[in-house]
Coordinates of C-alpha atoms and ligand atoms in Angstrom, one line a residue:
X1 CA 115.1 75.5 83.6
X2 CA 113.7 78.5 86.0
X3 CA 110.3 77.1 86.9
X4 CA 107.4 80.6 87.0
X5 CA 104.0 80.9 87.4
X6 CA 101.6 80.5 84.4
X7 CA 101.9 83.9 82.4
X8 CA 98.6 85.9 83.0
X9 CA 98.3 84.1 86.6
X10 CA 99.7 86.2 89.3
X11 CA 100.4 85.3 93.0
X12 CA 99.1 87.5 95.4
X13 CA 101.5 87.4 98.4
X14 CA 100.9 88.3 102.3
X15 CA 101.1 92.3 101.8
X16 CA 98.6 92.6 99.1
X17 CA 96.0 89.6 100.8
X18 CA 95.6 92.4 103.4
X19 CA 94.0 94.6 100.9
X20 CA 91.9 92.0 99.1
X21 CA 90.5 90.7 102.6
X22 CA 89.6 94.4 103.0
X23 CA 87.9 94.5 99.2
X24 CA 86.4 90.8 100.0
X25 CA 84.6 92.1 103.3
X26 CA 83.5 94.9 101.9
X27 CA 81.4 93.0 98.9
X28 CA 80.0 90.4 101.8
X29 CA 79.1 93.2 103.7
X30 CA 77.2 95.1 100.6
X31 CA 76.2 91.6 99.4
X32 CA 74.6 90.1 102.8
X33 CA 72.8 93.8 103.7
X34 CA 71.1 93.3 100.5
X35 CA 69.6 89.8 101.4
X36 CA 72.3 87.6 99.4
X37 CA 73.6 84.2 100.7
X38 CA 77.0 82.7 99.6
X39 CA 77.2 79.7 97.3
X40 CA 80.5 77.8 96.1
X41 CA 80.1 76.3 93.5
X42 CA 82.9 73.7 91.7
X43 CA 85.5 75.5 89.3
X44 CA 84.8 72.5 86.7
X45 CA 81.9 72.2 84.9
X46 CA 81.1 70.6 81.4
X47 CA 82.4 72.4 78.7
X48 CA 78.8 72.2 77.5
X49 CA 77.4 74.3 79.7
X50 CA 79.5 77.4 78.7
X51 CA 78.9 76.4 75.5
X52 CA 75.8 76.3 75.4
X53 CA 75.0 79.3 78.0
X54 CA 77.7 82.1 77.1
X55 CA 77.0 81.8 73.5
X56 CA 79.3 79.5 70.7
X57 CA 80.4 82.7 69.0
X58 CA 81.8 84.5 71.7
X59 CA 85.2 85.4 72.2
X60 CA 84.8 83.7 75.8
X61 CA 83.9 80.5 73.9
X62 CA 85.3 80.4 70.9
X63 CA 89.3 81.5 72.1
X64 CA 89.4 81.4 76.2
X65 CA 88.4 78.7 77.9
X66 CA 91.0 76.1 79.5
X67 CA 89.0 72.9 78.3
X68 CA 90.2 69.5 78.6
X69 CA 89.2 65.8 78.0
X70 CA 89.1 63.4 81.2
X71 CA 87.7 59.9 81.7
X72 CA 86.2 61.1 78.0
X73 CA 84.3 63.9 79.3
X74 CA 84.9 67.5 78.3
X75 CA 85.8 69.4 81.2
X76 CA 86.3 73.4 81.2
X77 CA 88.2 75.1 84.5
X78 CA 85.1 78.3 84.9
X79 CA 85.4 81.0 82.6
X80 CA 82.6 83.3 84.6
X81 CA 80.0 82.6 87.5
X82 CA 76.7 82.8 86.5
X83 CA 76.5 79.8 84.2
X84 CA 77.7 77.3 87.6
X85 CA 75.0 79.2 90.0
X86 CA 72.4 79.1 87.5
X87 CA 73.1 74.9 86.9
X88 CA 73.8 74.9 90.5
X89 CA 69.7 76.2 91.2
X90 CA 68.3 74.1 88.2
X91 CA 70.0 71.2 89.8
X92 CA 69.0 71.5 93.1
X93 CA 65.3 72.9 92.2
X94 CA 65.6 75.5 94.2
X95 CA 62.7 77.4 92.6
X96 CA 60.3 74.9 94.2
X97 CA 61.7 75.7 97.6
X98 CA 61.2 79.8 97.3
X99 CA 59.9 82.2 95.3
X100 CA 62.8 84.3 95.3
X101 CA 67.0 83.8 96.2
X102 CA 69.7 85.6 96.4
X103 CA 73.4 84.8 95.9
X104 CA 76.8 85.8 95.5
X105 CA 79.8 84.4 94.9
X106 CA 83.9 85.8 95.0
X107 CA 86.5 83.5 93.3
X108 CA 88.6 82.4 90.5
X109 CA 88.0 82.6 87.1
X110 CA 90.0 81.5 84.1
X111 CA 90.4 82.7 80.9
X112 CA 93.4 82.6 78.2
X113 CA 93.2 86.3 77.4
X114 CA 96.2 88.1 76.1
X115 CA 97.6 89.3 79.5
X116 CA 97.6 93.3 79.7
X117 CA 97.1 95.8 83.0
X118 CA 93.5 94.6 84.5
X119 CA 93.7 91.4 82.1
X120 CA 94.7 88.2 83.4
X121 CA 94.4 84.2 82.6
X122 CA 93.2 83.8 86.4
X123 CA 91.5 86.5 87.8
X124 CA 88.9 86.9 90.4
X125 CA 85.2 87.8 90.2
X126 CA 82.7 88.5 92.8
X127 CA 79.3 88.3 91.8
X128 CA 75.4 88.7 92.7
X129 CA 72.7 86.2 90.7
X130 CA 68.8 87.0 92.0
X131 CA 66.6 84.6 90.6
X132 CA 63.4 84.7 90.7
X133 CA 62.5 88.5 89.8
X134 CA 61.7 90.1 86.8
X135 CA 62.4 93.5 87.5
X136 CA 62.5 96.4 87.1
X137 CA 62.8 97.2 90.6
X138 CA 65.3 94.6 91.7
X139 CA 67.6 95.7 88.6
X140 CA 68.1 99.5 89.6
X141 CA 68.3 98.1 93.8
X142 CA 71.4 95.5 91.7
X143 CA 72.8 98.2 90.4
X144 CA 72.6 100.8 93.7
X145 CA 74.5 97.8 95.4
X146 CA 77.6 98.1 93.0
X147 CA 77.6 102.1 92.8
X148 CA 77.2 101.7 96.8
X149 CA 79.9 99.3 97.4
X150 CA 82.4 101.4 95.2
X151 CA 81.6 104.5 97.0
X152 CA 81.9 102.5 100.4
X153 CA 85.5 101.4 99.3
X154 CA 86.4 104.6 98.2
X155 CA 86.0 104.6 94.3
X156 CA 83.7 107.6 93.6
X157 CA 84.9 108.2 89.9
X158 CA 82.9 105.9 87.7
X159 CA 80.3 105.8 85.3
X160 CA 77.0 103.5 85.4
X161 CA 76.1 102.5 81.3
X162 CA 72.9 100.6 80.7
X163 CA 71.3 99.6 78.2
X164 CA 68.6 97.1 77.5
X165 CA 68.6 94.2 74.7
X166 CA 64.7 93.8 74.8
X167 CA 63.1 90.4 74.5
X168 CA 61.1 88.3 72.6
X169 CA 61.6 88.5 69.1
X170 CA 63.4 91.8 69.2
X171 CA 67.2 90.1 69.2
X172 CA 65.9 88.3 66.5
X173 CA 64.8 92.1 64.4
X174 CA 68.0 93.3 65.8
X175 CA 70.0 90.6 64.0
X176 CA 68.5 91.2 61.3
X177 CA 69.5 94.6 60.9
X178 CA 72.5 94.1 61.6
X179 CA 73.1 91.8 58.8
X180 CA 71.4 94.4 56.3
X181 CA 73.9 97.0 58.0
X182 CA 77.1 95.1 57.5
X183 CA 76.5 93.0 55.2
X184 CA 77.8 95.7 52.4
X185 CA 80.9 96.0 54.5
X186 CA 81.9 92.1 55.2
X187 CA 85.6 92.7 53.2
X188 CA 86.4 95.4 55.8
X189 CA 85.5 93.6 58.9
X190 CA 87.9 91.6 60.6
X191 CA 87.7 87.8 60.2
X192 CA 86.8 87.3 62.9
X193 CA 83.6 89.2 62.3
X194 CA 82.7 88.1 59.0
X195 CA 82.1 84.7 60.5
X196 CA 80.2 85.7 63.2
X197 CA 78.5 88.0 61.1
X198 CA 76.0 85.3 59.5
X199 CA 75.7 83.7 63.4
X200 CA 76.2 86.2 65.6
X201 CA 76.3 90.3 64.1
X202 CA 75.5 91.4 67.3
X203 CA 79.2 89.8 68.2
X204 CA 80.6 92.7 65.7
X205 CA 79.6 95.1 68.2
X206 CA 81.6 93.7 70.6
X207 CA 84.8 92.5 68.9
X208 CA 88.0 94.4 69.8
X209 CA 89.4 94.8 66.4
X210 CA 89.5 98.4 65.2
X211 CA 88.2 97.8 62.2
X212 CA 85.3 96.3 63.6
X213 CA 84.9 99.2 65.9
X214 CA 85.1 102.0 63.0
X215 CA 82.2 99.8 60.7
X216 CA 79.9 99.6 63.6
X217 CA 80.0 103.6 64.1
X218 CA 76.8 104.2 61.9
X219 CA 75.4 100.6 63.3
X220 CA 71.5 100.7 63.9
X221 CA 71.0 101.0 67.6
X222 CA 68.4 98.7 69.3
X223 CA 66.8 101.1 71.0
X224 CA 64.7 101.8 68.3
X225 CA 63.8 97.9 68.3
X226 CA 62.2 97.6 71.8
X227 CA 58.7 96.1 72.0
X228 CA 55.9 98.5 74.5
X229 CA 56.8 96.0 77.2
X230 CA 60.4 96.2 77.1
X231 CA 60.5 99.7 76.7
X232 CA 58.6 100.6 79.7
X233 CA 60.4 98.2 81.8
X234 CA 63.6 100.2 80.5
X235 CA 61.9 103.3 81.2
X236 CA 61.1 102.6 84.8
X237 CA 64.2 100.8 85.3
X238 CA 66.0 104.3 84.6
X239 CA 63.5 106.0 87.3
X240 CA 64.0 104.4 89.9
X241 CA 68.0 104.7 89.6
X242 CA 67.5 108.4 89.1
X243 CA 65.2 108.1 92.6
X244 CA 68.2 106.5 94.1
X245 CA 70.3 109.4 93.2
X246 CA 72.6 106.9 91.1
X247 CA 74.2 108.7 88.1
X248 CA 74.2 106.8 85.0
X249 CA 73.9 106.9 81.2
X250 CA 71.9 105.3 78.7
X251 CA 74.4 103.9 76.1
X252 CA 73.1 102.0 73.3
X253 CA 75.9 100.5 72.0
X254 CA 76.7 98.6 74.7
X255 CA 76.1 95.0 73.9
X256 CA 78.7 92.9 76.4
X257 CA 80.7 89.4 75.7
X258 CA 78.5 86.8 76.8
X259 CA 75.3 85.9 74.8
X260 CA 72.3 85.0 77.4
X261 CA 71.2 88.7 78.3
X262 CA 68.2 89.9 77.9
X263 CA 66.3 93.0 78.4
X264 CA 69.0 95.1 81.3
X265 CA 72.7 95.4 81.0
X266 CA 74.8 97.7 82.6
X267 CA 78.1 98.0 83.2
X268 CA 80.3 100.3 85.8
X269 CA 83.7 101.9 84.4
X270 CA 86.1 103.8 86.4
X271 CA 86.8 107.0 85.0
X272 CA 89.7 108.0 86.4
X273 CA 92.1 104.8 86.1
X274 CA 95.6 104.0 84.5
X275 CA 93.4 100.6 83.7
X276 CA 93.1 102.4 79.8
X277 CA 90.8 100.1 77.7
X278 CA 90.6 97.4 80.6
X279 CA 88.4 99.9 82.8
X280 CA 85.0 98.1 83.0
X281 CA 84.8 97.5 86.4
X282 CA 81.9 95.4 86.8
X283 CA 79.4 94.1 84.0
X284 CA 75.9 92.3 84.8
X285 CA 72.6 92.2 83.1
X286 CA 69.2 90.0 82.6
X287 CA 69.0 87.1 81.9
X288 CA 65.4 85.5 81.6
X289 CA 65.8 82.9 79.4
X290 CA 68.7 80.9 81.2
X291 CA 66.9 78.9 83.8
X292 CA 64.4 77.6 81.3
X293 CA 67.7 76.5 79.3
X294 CA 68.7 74.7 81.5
X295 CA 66.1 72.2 82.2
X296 CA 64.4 74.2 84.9
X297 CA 61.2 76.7 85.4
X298 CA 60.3 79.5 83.4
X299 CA 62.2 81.8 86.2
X300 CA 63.5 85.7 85.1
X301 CA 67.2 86.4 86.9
X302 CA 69.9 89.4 86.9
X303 CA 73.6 89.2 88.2
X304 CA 76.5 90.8 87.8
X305 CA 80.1 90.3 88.0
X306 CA 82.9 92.9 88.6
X307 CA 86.7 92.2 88.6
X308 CA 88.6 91.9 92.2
X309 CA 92.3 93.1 90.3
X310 CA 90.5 96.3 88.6
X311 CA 88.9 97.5 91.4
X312 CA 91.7 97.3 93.7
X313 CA 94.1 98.6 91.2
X314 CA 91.5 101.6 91.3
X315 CA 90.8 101.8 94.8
X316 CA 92.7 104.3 97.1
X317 CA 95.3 102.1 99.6
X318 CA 95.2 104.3 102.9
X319 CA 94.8 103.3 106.4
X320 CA 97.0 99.7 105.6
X321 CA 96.2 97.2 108.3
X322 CA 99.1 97.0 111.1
X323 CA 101.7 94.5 111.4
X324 CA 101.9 92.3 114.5
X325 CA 100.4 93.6 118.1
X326 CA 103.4 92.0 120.0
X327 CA 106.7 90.7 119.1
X328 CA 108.4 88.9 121.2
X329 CA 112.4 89.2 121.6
X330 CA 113.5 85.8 123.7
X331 CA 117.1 86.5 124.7
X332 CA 118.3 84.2 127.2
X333 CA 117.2 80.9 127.0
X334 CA 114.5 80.7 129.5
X335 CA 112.9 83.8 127.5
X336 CA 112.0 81.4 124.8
X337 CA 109.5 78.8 126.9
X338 CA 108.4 82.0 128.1
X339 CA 107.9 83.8 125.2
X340 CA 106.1 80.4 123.7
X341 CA 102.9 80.9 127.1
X342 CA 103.2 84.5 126.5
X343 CA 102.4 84.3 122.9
X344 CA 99.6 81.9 124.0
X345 CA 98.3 84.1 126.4
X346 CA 98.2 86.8 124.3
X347 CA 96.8 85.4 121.5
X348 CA 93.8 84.1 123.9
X349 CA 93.2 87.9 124.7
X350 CA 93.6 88.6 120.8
X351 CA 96.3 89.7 120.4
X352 CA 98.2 89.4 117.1
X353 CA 101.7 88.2 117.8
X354 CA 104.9 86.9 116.6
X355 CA 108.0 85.2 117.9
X356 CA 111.2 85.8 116.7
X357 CA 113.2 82.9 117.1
X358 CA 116.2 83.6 115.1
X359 CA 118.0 85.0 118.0
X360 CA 120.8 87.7 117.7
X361 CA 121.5 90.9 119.5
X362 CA 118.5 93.1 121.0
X363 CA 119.7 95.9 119.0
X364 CA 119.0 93.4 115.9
X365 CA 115.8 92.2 117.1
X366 CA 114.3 95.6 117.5
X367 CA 115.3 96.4 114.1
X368 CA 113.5 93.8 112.7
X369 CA 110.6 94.3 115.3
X370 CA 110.4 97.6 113.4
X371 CA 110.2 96.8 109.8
X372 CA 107.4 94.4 111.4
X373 CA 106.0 97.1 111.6
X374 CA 105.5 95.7 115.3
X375 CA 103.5 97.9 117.8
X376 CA 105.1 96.6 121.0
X377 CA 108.2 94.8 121.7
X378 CA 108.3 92.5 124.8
X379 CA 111.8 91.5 125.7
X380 CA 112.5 88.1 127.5
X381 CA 116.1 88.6 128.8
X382 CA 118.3 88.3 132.1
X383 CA 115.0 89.9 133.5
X384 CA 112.7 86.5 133.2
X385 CA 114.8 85.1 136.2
X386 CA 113.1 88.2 138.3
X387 CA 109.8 87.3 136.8
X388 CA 109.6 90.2 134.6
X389 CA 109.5 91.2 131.0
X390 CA 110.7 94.6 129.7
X391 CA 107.5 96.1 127.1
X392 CA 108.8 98.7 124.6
X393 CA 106.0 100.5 122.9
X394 CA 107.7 101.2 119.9
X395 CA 105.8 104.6 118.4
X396 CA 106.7 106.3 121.4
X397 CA 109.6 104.6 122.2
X398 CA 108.6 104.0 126.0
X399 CA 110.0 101.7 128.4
X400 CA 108.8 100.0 131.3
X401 CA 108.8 96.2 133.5
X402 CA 106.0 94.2 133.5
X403 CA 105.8 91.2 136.1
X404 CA 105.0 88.3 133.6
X405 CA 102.1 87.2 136.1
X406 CA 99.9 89.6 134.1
X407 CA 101.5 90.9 131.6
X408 CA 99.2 89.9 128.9
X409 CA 96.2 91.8 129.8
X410 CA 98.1 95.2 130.4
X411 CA 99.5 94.5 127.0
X412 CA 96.8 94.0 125.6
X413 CA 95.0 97.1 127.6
X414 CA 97.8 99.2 126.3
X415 CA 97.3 97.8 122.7
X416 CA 93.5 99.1 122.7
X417 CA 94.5 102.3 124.0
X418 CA 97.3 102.7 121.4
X419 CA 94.5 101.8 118.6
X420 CA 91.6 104.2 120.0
X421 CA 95.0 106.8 119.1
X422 CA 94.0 108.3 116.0
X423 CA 98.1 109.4 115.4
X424 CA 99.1 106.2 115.8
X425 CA 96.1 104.0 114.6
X426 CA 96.1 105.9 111.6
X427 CA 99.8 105.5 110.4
X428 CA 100.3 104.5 107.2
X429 CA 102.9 100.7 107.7
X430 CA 104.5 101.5 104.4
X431 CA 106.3 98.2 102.3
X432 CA 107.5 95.5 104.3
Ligands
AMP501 P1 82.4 89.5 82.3 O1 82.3 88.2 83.1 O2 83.2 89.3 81.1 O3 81.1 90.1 82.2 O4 83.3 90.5 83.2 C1 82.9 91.0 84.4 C2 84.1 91.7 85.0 O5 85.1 90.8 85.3 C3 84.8 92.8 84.1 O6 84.1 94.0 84.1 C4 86.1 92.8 84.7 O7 86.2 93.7 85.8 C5 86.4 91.4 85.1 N1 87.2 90.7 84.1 C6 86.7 90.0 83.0 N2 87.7 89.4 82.4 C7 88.9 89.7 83.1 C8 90.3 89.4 82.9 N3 90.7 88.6 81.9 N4 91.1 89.8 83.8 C9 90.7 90.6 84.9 N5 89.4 90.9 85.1 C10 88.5 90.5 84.2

């Protein structure tokens, strides 16, 4: 039997790590300018916890999680991030030890989706949580980070959606009316949604069934719901992202999977993406009530969480990192113990470089020196027993004998040089 990997769980080989270390530096960079601090937190957790935090009605819940029973515990591999954080800062009472924190997160999540293009069964997040906050400020400043970092990598054509679920009482009037509106419809909804519609209408919203979609099209809008206090915290929230120059709209049907926000949500969507319905880029929101849930202090928090596959299938590929510095050809065989303090030498001076130990012909080695994608070839043949190494610079195809006493710091001079070179720093590497 041909052994795979789990459907829906890709591996991401060598070539393509280059581009996610790229994305990953990117979001620490956005992340740490912004005053957040990474935490790690375990990828088990009770299956309570999810339960209980991203709502028993959800689709998250209800169909995704990978749960299991161990040592008569229920144990569920992490669907999302903000539930851990949030249990991680109850559990370590961190709101006695400052007013205010900020963290982010970047790893795996797991959730048995039907696999589609930007949907997987393991997939990775990366994700801000500021506790401690209540807005509206911080919220627009959340969402500037995420429109910023896009921008930064090189994803201008998106769209910002909020929308705020109030608080209080008014998901409780919302409910409500939602029951009154479908409630005359329940035979057409899917069944899914007529369960969830006497726990949960606001789930209908949500559900990806089409026949869910077309009865919600007259659906009451909560908008209309907000309390004075919500409203105005909506209202400035809107401001000050229109001070930051971030373009977004208000979109009142936007209601999101998981159950614990409150008052913001937003989500980002590229807009120019062969991701089709799997284009929400990154989805975040309030929520105020989930520290208190937990066992811990009243304390309001936002967060968001954006997809690593979407936003790289999304995000232009140019200016690929390079392939090795050096590559080393040992031909005779006092080359190789060479090429081995060479290598070490180099790599002290940081330089990137390989070894090829296979052996063969030069004309073989270079070859493969190329598809390397190699920027200088340093050849340890007949020539070691002079004390010299032959150093082909292979964009411009130049030639020339080094003495080995040395050799490694003009190298790796000529290596700088090469790189400050915009027509050779810039060149695309191509597949290898
Ligand atoms: P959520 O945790 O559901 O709010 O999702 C936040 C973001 O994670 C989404 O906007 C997507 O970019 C990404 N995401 C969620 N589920 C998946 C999945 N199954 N596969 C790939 N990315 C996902």
């Amino acid at each position: 039997m041909e052994l795979r990997a789990v459907r829906g769980m890709n591996d991401i080989l060598p070539d393509e790590v280059e581009h996610w270390h790229r994305l990953e530096t990117a979001f620490r960079r956005h992340a740490e300018l912004h005053g957040y601090a990474e935490v790690r937190t375990p990828l088990l957790e009770t299956t309570a916890l999810f339960v209980r935090q991203i709502g028993e009605t959800t689709d998250v819940v209800e169909k995704e999680m990978y749960s299991f029973e161990r040592h008569g515990e229920s144990l569920t591999v992490r669907p999302e991030g903000t539930a851990s954080a949030a249990r991680a800062y109850v559990e370590h009472q961190i709101a006695a030890k400052e007013p205010v924190s900020r963290w982010y997160y970047l790893g795996p999540m797991f959730r048995g989706e039907r696999p589609a293009k930007g949907r997987y069964r393991q997939f990775y997040q990366a994700g801000c949580e500021l506790y401690g906050d209540a807005g509206p400020l911080c919220d627009a400043e959340m969402i500037q980070l995420v429109a910023g970092f896009f921008q930064d990598i090189g994803i201008s054509a998106f769209q910002v959606h909020v929308n705020s679920l109030g608080s209080g009482d008014t998901r409780a009037r919302y409910r409500e009316a939602l029951l009154q509106y479908f409630t005359p419809m329940r035979d057409k909804l899917s069944e899914d949604s007529q369960r969830r519609l006497d726990k949960n209408p606001l789930r209908i919203l949500d559900s990806k069934s089409q026949a869910d979609k077309d009865a919600a099209v007259g659906a009451p809008s909560i908008t209309s719901l907000l309390d004075e206090a919500d409203r105005e915290h909506f209202e400035r929230l809107c401001h000050h992202l229109t001070v930051l120059g971030v373009p977004f709209v208000v979109d009142p049907t936007l209601v999101r999977g998981l159950d614990y926000y409150t008052r913001t949500l937003f989500e980002v969507r590229a807009t120019e993406s062969d991701l089709g319905a799997q284009n929400t880029l990154c989805g975040g929101g309030r929520y105020d009530g989930m520290i208190e849930s937990l066992g811990g202090p009243k304390v309001p928090a936002i967060g968001f969480a954006m997809g690593l596959e979407r936003i790289l299938a999304t995000m232009p590929r140019t200016a690929a990192p390079r392939g090795p510095g050096a590559y080393l050809l040992p031909l005779a065989a006092e080359g190789a113990d060479k090429a081995l303090l060479l290598a070490r030498e180099l790599r002290a001076l940081g330089v990137t470089t390989e070894i090829d130990g296979r052996g063969g012909k030069l004309k073989t080695m270079l070859g493969r020196a190329e598809r390397r994608g190699a920027s200088i070839c340093v050849i340890l043949g007949d020539e070691v027993s002079r004390g010299v190494v032959s150093v082909k610079q292979l964009a411009t195809r130049t030639q020339e004998e080094l003495s080995l006493d040395g050799a490694a710091r003009i190298i790796a001079d000529r290596l700088r040089m090469s790189a400050a070179t915009p027509a050779s720093s810039a060149e695309p590497r191509g597949n290898r």
